[in-house]
Amino acid sequence: MKATRLIYSIAMAALLLPSCSDNYEEKFEKINETAVLNVNVGDASDTLVLIEPMTANILVRVEATRVSDSPLTLSLGVDPSKVDEYNAAHGTNYTIVPGNAYQISDGVCILPRYNTLSSTLNLTLSSANVSDEKTHIMPIVISKVDGSDNVKADSSVAYIFFRKGLPDASKAYVTVKNMSALQETINSCAAGMTVRVGAGTLSGVQLDLKKGVNISGGWNSDFTVCDPAKYPTVLDGNGAVVPISQADDFGRQTVISGLTVKNGRSVGDGGCIVLKANGVIDNCIITGGNAQQGAGIFINGAGIIRNSTVSNNTSTSHGGGIYLASGASAINCVAENNTSRANGGGINCNNSANIDRCVVRNNTANNGGGISLRSATFPGMFLGNSLIYGNHSKAASGSGLHMYASSARPITVYNCTIADNVNDEAGGYAYGIYCNDKHIWFVNNIVYGNKTSGDDTGKLQMFMNCGETTFVDGPYLHNNAVTAYGINFKAAKYTSKDNIDLDAVPYGSDFSLLAGSVCINKGLSTFDCNPNSSEKNAEGALVPASMSISAKDLDLAGNSRILGSAPDLGCYEKQ
């Protein structure tokens, strides 16, 4: 981990908002008034100061002051023309933030109909490319709205003020050499400060997080080098406590990085780590936990785990490694060798959640040895660009992936490779994927080599137990590559289009596509998750708007998608 993850804020603009609640109500009739949208950045008079060299990740949302009756896809960008307007109106002389000093991830978010808050976008600011200490300005605007013509957003501008600062150890960060003083130091820090922690072990103690106070582990003795592998900072629960706990729903992002968290225990949620909202776990190792749910880590709300490894944890119920709920995300993580007695050996998701660029391997559960997805709130569940292999189920319910899309909120699975998972029920079916509902979008995936214990043929890769339905919202299986005769539908109205019957393995030993593979350039770049917007399901809930894959999207290796005429199938784009 780089030593550039510290954030010092004089009074950081309140860009972090609580996750959007599921406030859809069927009672809404057609709205005739124009929807009014604004980019929500809180107090724009505050200045974000990054001590050189540093980066900051900020969450941005769009807020509707008058809602729309259609789901909206919103594109955000920076409008340089607004800088002169601001300076003229306020008598200032700000210059725009250099283009290479910021990045808006993807730049597209979703605002479900009748909702007041959109999904979040990540804005990354970096001081490395700012040449002086003058305050710069960044005008963020809504550059495009898709989904309805009855929207007013052209006057909305969110101004972010940003400058590079010089190091000030008394304000920007504090250091901790004696692990026993860690909690006291955290308690004494103001929001926006970072606690740097050196190598050492804190045993049998529960660490309580404080809103806005970041923790960075893995520092050497003079705090000039951050290398968690060489200078491990360890929180050991000794099988008695939860080593890291977030007691409250934080109103601003709080980042915990560079730690090894192990041997935690809970009779409830979260064996090693519990996050309530807006907590971020980055570049950490989480292992040896035991809990009812989320034995490694339990995340509720807009929390994130990224760039981390979660291994050898055991839950007595759901989520052996990771439990995601209500808008939480797992990005670029490895979940391996975890066990759950119920659902989701590697990862279990409930309500809305997002999984992207993860490796889930060698986990075990009763259902969903690798991942179990249960969607119950809008906008649903998203699983993309991930590799799910070598996992085991104890029942015929998805050794690799188990899905249950309840309450008409959809599950979208795209560009994943689901392979070599095993159903341990001798003589049973090789259900690498088991789906128990209809609200499923399954696009651009590879499903191959899943089998039943003692049976190497693994012909039946997917079982869609969708039930009788006349609804128009699924399941949809488009542009996938599956072992021949690998999909079985039970009493379902569905669409299956442009799928490939695989009669040979399409990838090498590392699951990257072979030269000349039938999976190259065979994916959909845009798929409409609501092909008939005039129709609804029984609850009246529309599925999300269209999704698009572009060169900005990354495959599992971090390479850009769509190097050819279309995205490749599976988790890797052929280079």
XYZ file of C-alpha atoms in Angstrom:
575
model
C 0.000 0.000 0.000
C 1.340 3.460 -0.889
C 1.936 6.008 1.830
C -0.336 8.431 0.022
C -3.646 7.426 1.552
C -3.801 10.135 4.281
C -6.423 12.866 4.232
C -6.267 16.194 6.117
C -9.424 18.270 5.905
C -9.868 21.801 7.239
C -13.605 21.159 6.929
C -14.211 18.627 4.234
C -17.226 19.225 1.996
C -19.995 16.921 3.106
C -20.016 14.705 0.078
C -20.789 11.529 1.924
C -24.489 10.878 2.256
C -26.373 7.986 3.847
C -27.306 5.197 1.504
C -30.577 5.706 -0.286
C -33.472 3.987 1.407
C -35.897 1.914 -0.545
C -38.656 4.546 -0.593
C -40.487 3.271 -3.640
C -44.200 3.239 -3.072
C -46.689 1.862 -5.508
C -49.186 4.540 -4.474
C -47.424 7.132 -6.693
C -49.360 8.025 -9.783
C -47.953 9.515 -12.968
C -45.975 12.663 -12.129
C -46.702 15.577 -14.466
C -44.348 18.086 -12.840
C -40.778 18.365 -14.073
C -38.252 16.462 -11.946
C -35.566 18.743 -10.454
C -32.080 17.343 -9.868
C -28.992 18.682 -8.125
C -25.488 17.398 -7.505
C -25.269 17.165 -3.719
C -21.921 18.234 -2.218
C -22.961 19.745 1.093
C -21.139 22.885 2.284
C -19.293 24.147 -0.816
C -17.486 26.872 1.150
C -15.171 24.359 2.796
C -11.795 23.469 1.290
C -10.341 19.985 0.992
C -6.612 20.052 1.722
C -4.455 17.096 0.717
C -1.044 16.935 2.336
C 1.489 16.304 -0.448
C 1.644 13.630 -1.793
C -1.840 12.292 -1.046
C -5.081 11.096 -2.625
C -8.656 11.272 -1.400
C -11.662 9.221 -2.465
C -14.977 11.063 -2.211
C -18.509 9.831 -2.806
C -20.802 12.009 -4.930
C -24.545 11.646 -5.428
C -27.358 13.344 -7.297
C -30.288 14.566 -5.196
C -33.814 15.032 -6.513
C -35.681 17.953 -4.963
C -38.649 16.899 -7.084
C -38.730 13.241 -8.092
C -39.292 11.503 -11.412
C -41.652 8.635 -12.151
C -39.005 7.025 -14.372
C -35.629 5.526 -13.423
C -32.903 7.928 -14.599
C -29.359 7.303 -15.780
C -27.233 10.345 -14.944
C -23.830 11.294 -16.355
C -21.668 13.643 -14.285
C -18.686 15.658 -15.478
C -16.626 18.800 -14.918
C -17.666 22.008 -16.736
C -14.722 24.460 -17.070
C -17.043 27.279 -18.184
C -18.528 27.445 -14.691
C -15.171 28.584 -13.218
C -15.395 32.043 -14.826
C -19.044 32.308 -13.803
C -18.174 31.576 -10.170
C -15.218 33.994 -10.100
C -17.300 36.790 -11.637
C -20.103 36.276 -9.131
C -17.860 36.026 -6.051
C -14.904 38.272 -6.917
C -12.449 35.375 -6.727
C -9.644 34.208 -8.985
C -9.780 30.431 -8.698
C -8.364 28.171 -11.408
C -9.820 24.812 -12.349
C -8.390 21.620 -10.840
C -5.962 20.125 -13.411
C -7.528 17.312 -15.419
C -4.841 14.823 -14.331
C -5.485 15.568 -10.647
C -8.955 14.042 -10.507
C -10.952 11.095 -11.815
C -14.687 10.437 -11.680
C -15.178 6.659 -11.788
C -17.363 5.785 -14.774
C -19.233 9.075 -14.398
C -22.660 7.398 -14.544
C -25.080 6.777 -11.672
C -28.686 5.567 -11.335
C -31.588 7.426 -9.739
C -34.508 4.982 -9.276
C -37.955 6.438 -9.865
C -39.628 8.160 -6.914
C -36.260 8.186 -5.109
C -34.497 11.308 -3.858
C -30.912 10.007 -3.929
C -28.967 8.336 -6.723
C -26.341 5.642 -6.496
C -22.856 6.896 -5.638
C -19.875 7.816 -7.784
C -16.256 7.782 -6.646
C -14.374 11.038 -7.172
C -10.614 10.703 -6.646
C -8.514 13.811 -6.018
C -4.711 13.708 -6.040
C -2.278 16.358 -4.874
C 0.597 14.878 -6.894
C -0.379 16.761 -10.069
C -1.176 20.104 -8.440
C 1.792 22.408 -8.974
C 1.174 25.023 -6.280
C -0.683 25.597 -3.020
C -3.370 27.847 -4.474
C -6.971 26.834 -4.009
C -8.460 25.278 -7.150
C -12.124 24.813 -8.015
C -13.946 21.907 -9.632
C -17.488 22.539 -10.954
C -19.345 19.210 -11.148
C -22.473 19.207 -13.295
C -25.066 16.760 -14.548
C -23.998 16.521 -18.180
C -26.586 14.026 -19.416
C -29.893 12.512 -18.294
C -31.377 9.390 -19.864
C -34.739 7.868 -19.001
C -37.088 10.855 -19.178
C -37.401 14.156 -21.000
C -39.280 15.717 -18.109
C -36.187 16.613 -16.045
C -34.545 19.907 -15.049
C -30.843 19.575 -14.204
C -29.038 22.154 -16.330
C -28.687 24.752 -13.551
C -27.186 22.383 -10.980
C -23.497 22.963 -10.200
C -21.538 21.501 -7.279
C -18.307 23.338 -6.518
C -15.452 21.471 -4.843
C -12.540 23.555 -3.531
C -9.196 21.784 -3.329
C -5.580 22.669 -2.660
C -2.313 20.973 -1.875
C -0.945 21.483 1.612
C 2.417 20.943 3.273
C 2.830 18.216 5.925
C 1.789 19.180 9.435
C 2.174 16.231 11.765
C 0.205 17.949 14.522
C -2.883 18.267 12.311
C -2.705 15.840 9.410
C -1.779 12.656 11.234
C -0.502 11.189 14.480
C 1.676 8.129 14.990
C 1.309 5.176 17.334
C 4.202 2.901 18.256
C 2.692 1.441 21.430
C -0.356 -0.580 20.323
C -1.928 -0.294 23.780
C -2.344 3.450 23.144
C -4.221 2.985 19.859
C -7.790 3.427 21.155
C -6.863 6.448 23.248
C -5.154 8.048 20.259
C -8.187 7.456 18.014
C -10.477 9.012 20.608
C -8.295 12.148 20.803
C -8.257 12.776 17.032
C -10.516 15.159 15.159
C -12.409 14.035 12.065
C -10.207 14.158 8.994
C -7.064 13.020 10.798
C -5.257 9.732 10.232
C -3.637 7.526 12.850
C -0.485 5.885 11.526
C 0.306 2.637 13.302
C 3.628 0.830 13.333
C 4.346 -2.895 13.418
C 3.002 -4.782 16.420
C 0.080 -6.780 17.804
C -2.902 -5.745 19.900
C -4.530 -8.830 21.435
C -7.914 -9.437 23.034
C -9.106 -5.829 22.619
C -12.063 -4.453 20.662
C -11.120 -1.309 18.756
C -14.015 1.164 18.416
C -13.841 3.391 15.333
C -14.501 7.132 15.425
C -16.276 8.979 12.628
C -13.833 10.472 10.128
C -10.695 9.260 11.917
C -8.737 7.028 9.541
C -6.345 4.254 10.580
C -3.304 3.348 8.482
C -1.254 0.321 9.551
C 1.981 -1.216 8.307
C 4.454 1.604 9.017
C 8.155 1.213 9.812
C 9.676 2.453 13.072
C 10.316 6.035 11.919
C 7.025 6.237 9.953
C 8.649 6.997 6.602
C 7.648 3.773 4.811
C 4.283 2.027 4.725
C 4.537 -1.676 3.836
C 1.967 -3.851 5.660
C 3.598 -7.082 4.426
C 6.989 -6.090 5.876
C 5.747 -4.199 8.946
C 2.499 -5.971 9.943
C 0.037 -4.236 12.224
C -2.070 -7.005 13.787
C -5.349 -6.852 15.684
C -5.919 -10.282 17.257
C -9.272 -11.034 18.856
C -7.924 -14.154 20.586
C -11.229 -15.892 19.849
C -12.962 -13.663 22.387
C -13.785 -10.220 20.901
C -14.514 -8.446 17.618
C -11.215 -6.627 16.893
C -12.780 -3.719 14.909
C -16.259 -2.359 15.537
C -18.143 0.626 14.153
C -20.733 1.381 16.783
C -22.643 4.044 14.864
C -23.773 4.854 11.340
C -21.039 7.300 10.316
C -22.033 10.329 8.259
C -18.666 10.553 6.515
C -16.238 8.079 5.022
C -13.744 6.524 7.438
C -10.902 4.458 5.944
C -9.119 1.593 7.703
C -6.107 0.298 5.776
C -3.021 -1.887 6.032
C -4.126 -4.072 8.959
C -4.181 -7.797 9.654
C -7.352 -8.547 11.626
C -7.686 -12.103 12.917
C -9.291 -14.554 15.339
C -12.326 -12.405 16.079
C -15.459 -13.894 17.562
C -19.082 -12.805 17.843
C -22.350 -14.550 18.661
C -24.044 -12.134 16.245
C -22.796 -10.202 13.215
C -19.159 -9.772 12.223
C -16.444 -11.969 13.653
C -13.403 -9.786 12.868
C -14.937 -6.507 11.641
C -18.362 -4.846 11.858
C -19.139 -1.770 9.714
C -22.474 0.064 9.963
C -22.196 2.691 7.172
C -19.537 4.695 5.316
C -16.700 2.596 6.690
C -14.006 1.493 4.215
C -11.658 -1.465 4.674
C -8.721 -1.180 2.265
C -5.685 -3.422 1.736
C -6.341 -5.553 4.807
C -6.064 -9.255 5.686
C -9.035 -10.711 7.578
C -8.727 -14.274 8.824
C -9.753 -16.784 11.487
C -13.043 -15.133 12.436
C -16.142 -16.842 13.813
C -19.665 -15.381 13.958
C -23.292 -16.077 13.169
C -23.167 -13.882 10.041
C -20.153 -12.389 8.288
C -17.504 -14.306 10.190
C -14.745 -12.330 8.500
C -16.506 -8.992 7.999
C -20.111 -7.778 8.220
C -20.901 -4.580 6.263
C -24.218 -2.770 6.391
C -25.052 0.432 4.559
C -22.717 2.223 2.154
C -19.607 0.457 3.450
C -16.831 -0.915 1.237
C -14.201 -3.617 1.431
C -11.576 -3.348 -1.299
C -8.116 -4.662 -2.214
C -8.308 -7.123 0.690
C -8.080 -10.861 1.391
C -10.688 -12.602 3.557
C -9.804 -16.219 4.396
C -10.389 -19.140 6.783
C -13.400 -17.690 8.573
C -16.438 -19.725 9.730
C -20.044 -18.600 10.184
C -22.775 -20.557 11.929
C -25.331 -19.043 9.559
C -24.677 -16.834 6.493
C -21.525 -15.330 5.016
C -18.480 -17.346 5.966
C -16.095 -14.677 4.697
C -18.014 -11.498 3.811
C -21.589 -10.394 4.478
C -22.814 -7.414 2.429
C -26.146 -5.714 3.158
C -28.102 -2.625 2.127
C -25.807 -1.070 -0.459
C -22.417 -2.403 0.683
C -19.675 -3.261 -1.823
C -16.761 -5.669 -2.250
C -14.231 -4.505 -4.873
C -11.020 -6.214 -5.979
C -11.016 -8.683 -3.080
C -10.137 -12.360 -2.570
C -12.495 -14.539 -0.495
C -11.001 -18.013 0.007
C -11.248 -21.050 2.286
C -14.214 -19.697 4.237
C -17.115 -21.822 5.533
C -20.792 -21.135 6.152
C -23.315 -23.579 7.572
C -26.116 -21.904 5.609
C -25.655 -19.543 2.624
C -22.645 -17.886 1.028
C -19.413 -19.581 1.972
C -17.264 -16.846 0.440
C -19.708 -13.930 0.201
C -23.341 -13.573 1.241
C -25.411 -10.593 0.067
C -28.771 -9.441 1.348
C -30.751 -6.481 0.012
C -28.860 -4.314 -2.494
C -25.104 -4.880 -2.865
C -22.289 -4.681 -5.382
C -19.446 -7.154 -6.076
C -16.846 -6.250 -8.695
C -13.479 -7.774 -9.710
C -13.361 -10.348 -6.915
C -11.863 -13.853 -6.757
C -14.015 -16.268 -4.747
C -12.417 -19.714 -4.395
C -12.342 -22.851 -2.269
C -15.185 -21.816 0.024
C -17.926 -24.109 1.395
C -21.583 -23.616 2.315
C -24.864 -25.480 2.299
C -26.150 -23.161 -0.466
C -23.918 -20.959 -2.584
C -20.513 -22.339 -1.757
C -18.917 -19.338 -3.462
C -21.547 -16.586 -3.372
C -25.181 -16.324 -2.315
C -27.224 -13.353 -3.564
C -30.617 -12.412 -2.156
C -32.030 -9.190 -3.540
C -34.854 -7.464 -1.694
C -34.438 -3.701 -2.140
C -34.101 -1.392 -5.134
C -31.976 -1.203 -7.235
C -30.964 -4.820 -6.585
C -27.747 -6.809 -6.710
C -24.810 -6.480 -9.095
C -22.037 -9.052 -9.570
C -19.479 -8.397 -12.287
C -15.990 -9.173 -13.610
C -15.382 -11.851 -10.988
C -13.917 -15.372 -10.894
C -15.790 -17.999 -8.870
C -14.103 -21.412 -8.812
C -13.308 -24.441 -6.668
C -16.150 -23.827 -4.215
C -18.347 -26.549 -2.640
C -22.019 -26.784 -1.704
C -23.431 -29.418 0.624
C -26.810 -29.402 -1.155
C -27.915 -29.117 -4.776
C -28.190 -25.345 -4.481
C -25.363 -23.691 -6.338
C -21.838 -24.741 -5.539
C -20.554 -21.611 -7.276
C -23.477 -19.198 -7.164
C -26.883 -19.261 -5.460
C -29.447 -16.577 -6.361
C -32.806 -15.629 -4.918
C -34.229 -12.354 -6.279
C -37.165 -11.573 -4.019
C -39.543 -8.592 -3.925
C -39.190 -7.980 -7.661
C -35.756 -6.412 -7.281
C -33.366 -7.884 -9.811
C -29.979 -9.557 -9.694
C -27.583 -8.683 -12.525
C -24.599 -11.002 -13.131
C -22.262 -10.026 -15.954
C -18.779 -10.903 -17.230
C -18.071 -13.552 -14.607
C -16.346 -16.928 -14.920
C -17.998 -19.611 -12.794
C -16.028 -22.842 -13.082
C -14.942 -26.098 -11.431
C -17.285 -25.755 -8.467
C -18.489 -28.990 -6.830
C -21.813 -30.101 -5.394
C -20.829 -32.522 -2.629
C -24.205 -34.272 -2.685
C -23.181 -37.613 -4.167
C -25.312 -38.553 -7.161
C -26.929 -35.120 -7.264
C -26.895 -32.533 -10.019
C -23.906 -30.395 -10.927
C -25.589 -27.111 -10.113
C -22.721 -24.692 -10.436
C -25.461 -22.042 -10.447
C -28.855 -22.359 -8.800
C -31.533 -19.706 -9.189
C -34.784 -19.749 -7.235
C -36.533 -16.769 -8.790
C -37.165 -15.006 -12.061
C -35.804 -11.482 -11.670
C -32.368 -12.308 -13.063
C -30.158 -10.737 -15.708
C -27.310 -13.115 -16.631
C -25.086 -11.655 -19.366
C -21.570 -12.229 -20.835
C -20.635 -15.028 -18.438
C -18.712 -18.309 -18.804
C -20.060 -21.353 -16.945
C -17.920 -24.469 -17.326
C -16.675 -27.577 -15.548
C -18.963 -27.503 -12.511
C -19.679 -31.011 -11.275
C -21.163 -33.305 -8.662
C -18.928 -35.235 -6.282
C -17.734 -38.359 -8.108
C -19.046 -37.106 -11.467
C -16.632 -35.391 -13.846
C -19.136 -34.750 -16.627
C -20.880 -31.779 -15.041
C -23.323 -31.344 -17.914
C -26.055 -29.564 -15.994
C -24.307 -26.309 -15.057
C -27.319 -24.107 -14.263
C -30.755 -24.768 -12.830
C -33.343 -21.986 -13.021
C -36.211 -22.901 -10.687
C -38.195 -19.813 -11.618
C -41.768 -20.906 -11.075
C -44.785 -20.150 -13.216
C -44.758 -16.528 -14.345
C -46.254 -14.189 -16.887
C -44.027 -11.299 -15.843
C -41.711 -9.609 -18.328
C -38.745 -9.111 -16.021
C -36.868 -12.365 -16.304
C -34.960 -14.375 -16.262
C -32.870 -13.129 -19.164
C -29.850 -15.162 -20.250
C -27.998 -13.431 -23.076
C -24.545 -13.943 -24.610
C -23.204 -16.522 -22.180
C -20.932 -19.493 -22.844
C -22.123 -22.649 -21.069
C -21.248 -26.335 -21.351
C -23.597 -27.951 -23.903
C -27.003 -28.828 -22.396
C -25.937 -26.885 -19.343
C -29.098 -24.862 -18.616
C -32.349 -26.286 -17.245
C -35.466 -24.165 -16.757
C -38.381 -25.268 -14.611
C -41.762 -23.825 -15.560
C -40.488 -20.396 -16.484
C -41.167 -17.737 -19.047
C -37.710 -16.554 -19.994
C -35.521 -15.296 -22.818
C -32.331 -17.089 -23.816
C -30.481 -15.421 -26.661
C -27.081 -15.744 -28.369
C -25.700 -18.191 -25.817
C -22.786 -20.432 -26.833
C -22.670 -24.188 -26.192
C -19.141 -24.945 -25.036
C -17.715 -28.320 -26.001
C -14.139 -27.491 -24.932
C -12.525 -25.437 -22.199
C -12.235 -21.831 -23.460
C -9.485 -20.662 -21.089
C -6.065 -21.623 -19.788
C -4.989 -22.710 -16.313
C -5.295 -19.120 -15.054
C -8.822 -18.767 -16.538
C -7.687 -16.177 -19.098
C -9.076 -16.787 -22.578
C -7.096 -18.869 -25.045
C -6.130 -17.435 -28.422
C -8.978 -18.042 -30.853
C -11.480 -18.747 -28.072
C -15.157 -18.630 -29.087
C -15.684 -16.266 -26.142
C -13.685 -13.388 -27.641
C -15.765 -10.369 -28.796
C -19.039 -12.227 -28.124
C -20.451 -10.131 -25.286
C -23.082 -7.410 -25.128
C -21.750 -3.910 -24.549
C -25.205 -2.569 -23.638
C -28.033 -4.585 -22.174
C -31.430 -3.191 -21.407
C -32.523 -4.439 -18.003
C -36.020 -3.184 -18.713
C -36.822 -4.147 -22.319
C -40.476 -3.160 -22.021
C -40.839 -0.117 -19.796
C -44.619 -0.056 -20.245
C -44.970 -3.348 -18.377
C -44.449 -4.085 -14.721
C -44.325 -7.127 -12.557
C -46.971 -7.903 -9.945
C -45.555 -5.396 -7.453
C -45.325 -2.655 -10.029
C -41.562 -2.270 -9.626
C -39.535 -1.606 -12.752
C -36.073 -3.137 -13.017
C -33.057 -0.794 -13.403
C -32.337 1.140 -16.561
C -29.870 0.058 -19.237
C -26.312 -0.895 -18.334
C -23.369 -0.175 -20.615
C -19.881 -1.647 -20.663
C -17.157 0.568 -22.113
C -13.369 0.838 -22.285
C -13.513 2.543 -18.881
C -14.711 -0.680 -17.292
C -12.002 -2.996 -15.967
C -11.714 -6.764 -16.129
C -10.469 -8.853 -13.203
C -6.832 -8.115 -14.065
C -7.480 -4.368 -14.139
C -7.328 -4.141 -17.938
C -9.805 -2.103 -19.976
C -12.813 -3.832 -21.457
C -13.763 -3.867 -25.154
C -10.378 -4.180 -26.805
C -12.073 -5.555 -29.927
C -15.495 -5.123 -31.481
C -17.354 -6.155 -28.295
C -16.536 -7.201 -24.730
C -15.213 -10.737 -24.271
C -17.154 -13.252 -22.190
C -15.987 -14.092 -18.694
C -13.905 -12.226 -16.134
C -10.888 -11.505 -18.365
C -10.606 -9.453 -21.542
C -8.171 -11.099 -23.977
C -5.074 -8.861 -24.246
